[in-house]
Amino acid sequence: MPLILGVVGALVLGGGAFFALYSGLILGGGAEKSHSAGGKPSKTNDSMLGSVAFVPIAPMIISLGPESQRRHLRFQAQLEVTPAYQQEVTLLMPRVLDVLNSYLRAVETAEFERPTALITLRAQMLRRVQLVTGQDRVRDLLITEFVLN
């Protein structure tokens, strides 16, 4: 009898937790909360879009070292920046390309084969770009093309 009560109690608590998370009672709501009654986006959504600008990084082709049997990486990305710093980051693009090219060339070939490689590489590249451009200028690095041949 106590085992059955324990299982039923766990199911009730689990169902209640699911409902609370799914309905937005815990940890806020989903994207559906950002629309007004007329179905139009609210002002907070519009202000978020106005505070973002993207600076494209020119496509890069990087040879992956002598032990990689003539393999290449084709890489392209965008930098998410604050609109106030868009011009400054664009002027620093040669330095950004240099630091990304140097880093990707130094990465061992085995690193590219790992399932979590893209996450690790993205974090490392973002940190290096932030060091080159200055703190708080680049918010994120969005990888748009990452192809090994």
C-alpha positions in Angstrom: 0.0 0.0 0.0 2.7 2.6 0.8 4.4 1.8 -2.5 1.3 2.5 -4.4 0.7 5.8 -2.6 4.3 6.8 -3.3 4.0 6.1 -7.0 0.6 7.9 -7.2 2.1 10.9 -5.3 5.1 11.0 -7.6 2.9 11.0 -10.7 0.7 13.8 -9.3 3.7 15.9 -8.4 5.3 15.3 -11.8 2.1 16.2 -13.6 1.7 19.3 -11.5 5.3 20.4 -12.2 4.8 19.8 -16.0 1.7 21.9 -16.0 3.3 24.7 -14.0 6.3 24.8 -16.4 4.2 24.4 -19.6 1.7 27.1 -18.7 4.3 29.6 -17.6 3.6 29.7 -13.9 7.2 28.8 -13.2 10.1 30.4 -15.2 7.9 32.8 -17.1 5.9 32.1 -20.3 6.8 31.3 -23.8 6.8 33.4 -27.0 3.0 33.5 -27.0 3.1 35.9 -24.1 4.8 38.6 -26.2 1.7 39.3 -28.4 -1.0 41.7 -27.5 -4.7 40.9 -27.7 -4.9 41.9 -31.4 -2.2 39.4 -32.3 0.3 42.1 -33.0 3.8 42.0 -31.4 4.1 44.1 -28.3 6.5 47.0 -27.9 9.1 44.9 -26.0 9.5 42.7 -29.1 10.0 45.7 -31.4 12.6 47.3 -29.0 14.6 44.1 -28.9 14.8 44.0 -32.7 16.0 47.6 -32.9 18.9 46.9 -30.5 20.5 44.3 -32.7 22.8 44.7 -35.7 24.8 42.1 -37.6 28.2 42.4 -39.2 29.1 39.7 -41.7 32.4 38.0 -41.7 33.8 37.3 -45.1 33.8 33.6 -46.1 37.0 31.9 -45.1 38.7 28.7 -46.3 41.3 27.3 -43.9 43.7 24.5 -44.6 43.8 22.2 -41.6 47.5 21.5 -41.2 49.9 19.0 -42.7 48.6 15.9 -40.9 45.0 16.4 -42.1 45.6 15.0 -45.6 44.7 18.2 -47.5 41.4 18.8 -45.7 39.9 22.3 -45.7 37.3 24.1 -43.6 34.9 26.5 -45.2 33.7 28.9 -42.6 31.3 31.9 -42.6 29.7 33.7 -39.7 27.9 36.9 -38.6 28.7 39.0 -35.5 25.8 40.2 -33.4 26.6 43.7 -32.2 25.0 46.7 -30.6 24.0 49.1 -33.4 26.1 51.8 -31.8 29.2 49.7 -32.3 28.4 48.4 -35.7 30.8 50.8 -37.6 33.6 50.2 -35.1 33.4 46.5 -35.4 33.3 46.7 -39.2 36.5 48.8 -39.1 38.2 46.1 -37.0 37.2 43.3 -39.4 40.8 42.6 -40.7 41.8 41.9 -37.1 38.8 39.7 -36.5 39.6 37.7 -39.7 43.2 37.4 -38.6 42.4 36.1 -35.1 39.8 33.6 -36.4 42.1 32.4 -39.2 44.9 31.9 -36.7 42.8 30.1 -34.2 41.1 27.8 -36.7 44.4 26.9 -38.3 45.8 26.0 -34.9 43.0 23.7 -33.9 43.9 20.0 -34.2 42.0 18.0 -36.8 40.7 15.5 -34.2 38.9 18.4 -32.5 36.7 18.9 -35.5 35.5 15.3 -35.4 34.0 15.6 -31.9 30.2 15.9 -31.6 30.5 19.0 -29.4 33.2 20.6 -31.5 31.0 23.4 -32.9 29.9 24.5 -29.5 33.5 24.6 -28.2 34.9 26.3 -31.3 32.1 28.9 -31.3 32.8 29.9 -27.6 36.5 30.1 -28.2 36.1 32.2 -31.4 33.6 34.5 -29.7 36.0 35.1 -26.8 38.9 35.9 -29.2 36.7 38.3 -31.2 35.6 40.1 -28.0 39.3 40.5 -27.1 40.0 42.1 -30.5 37.0 44.3 -30.7 36.7 45.3 -27.1 34.4 44.3 -24.3 30.6 44.6 -24.8 30.8 45.4 -28.5 30.2 41.9 -29.9 27.3 40.0 -28.2 27.4 36.7 -30.1 29.0 34.9 -33.0 26.5 33.2 -35.3 28.0 30.5 -37.5 26.2 30.4 -40.8 28.5 27.9 -42.7 30.9 25.3 -41.3 31.9 22.7 -43.8 34.8 20.2 -43.7 35.9 18.6 -46.9 
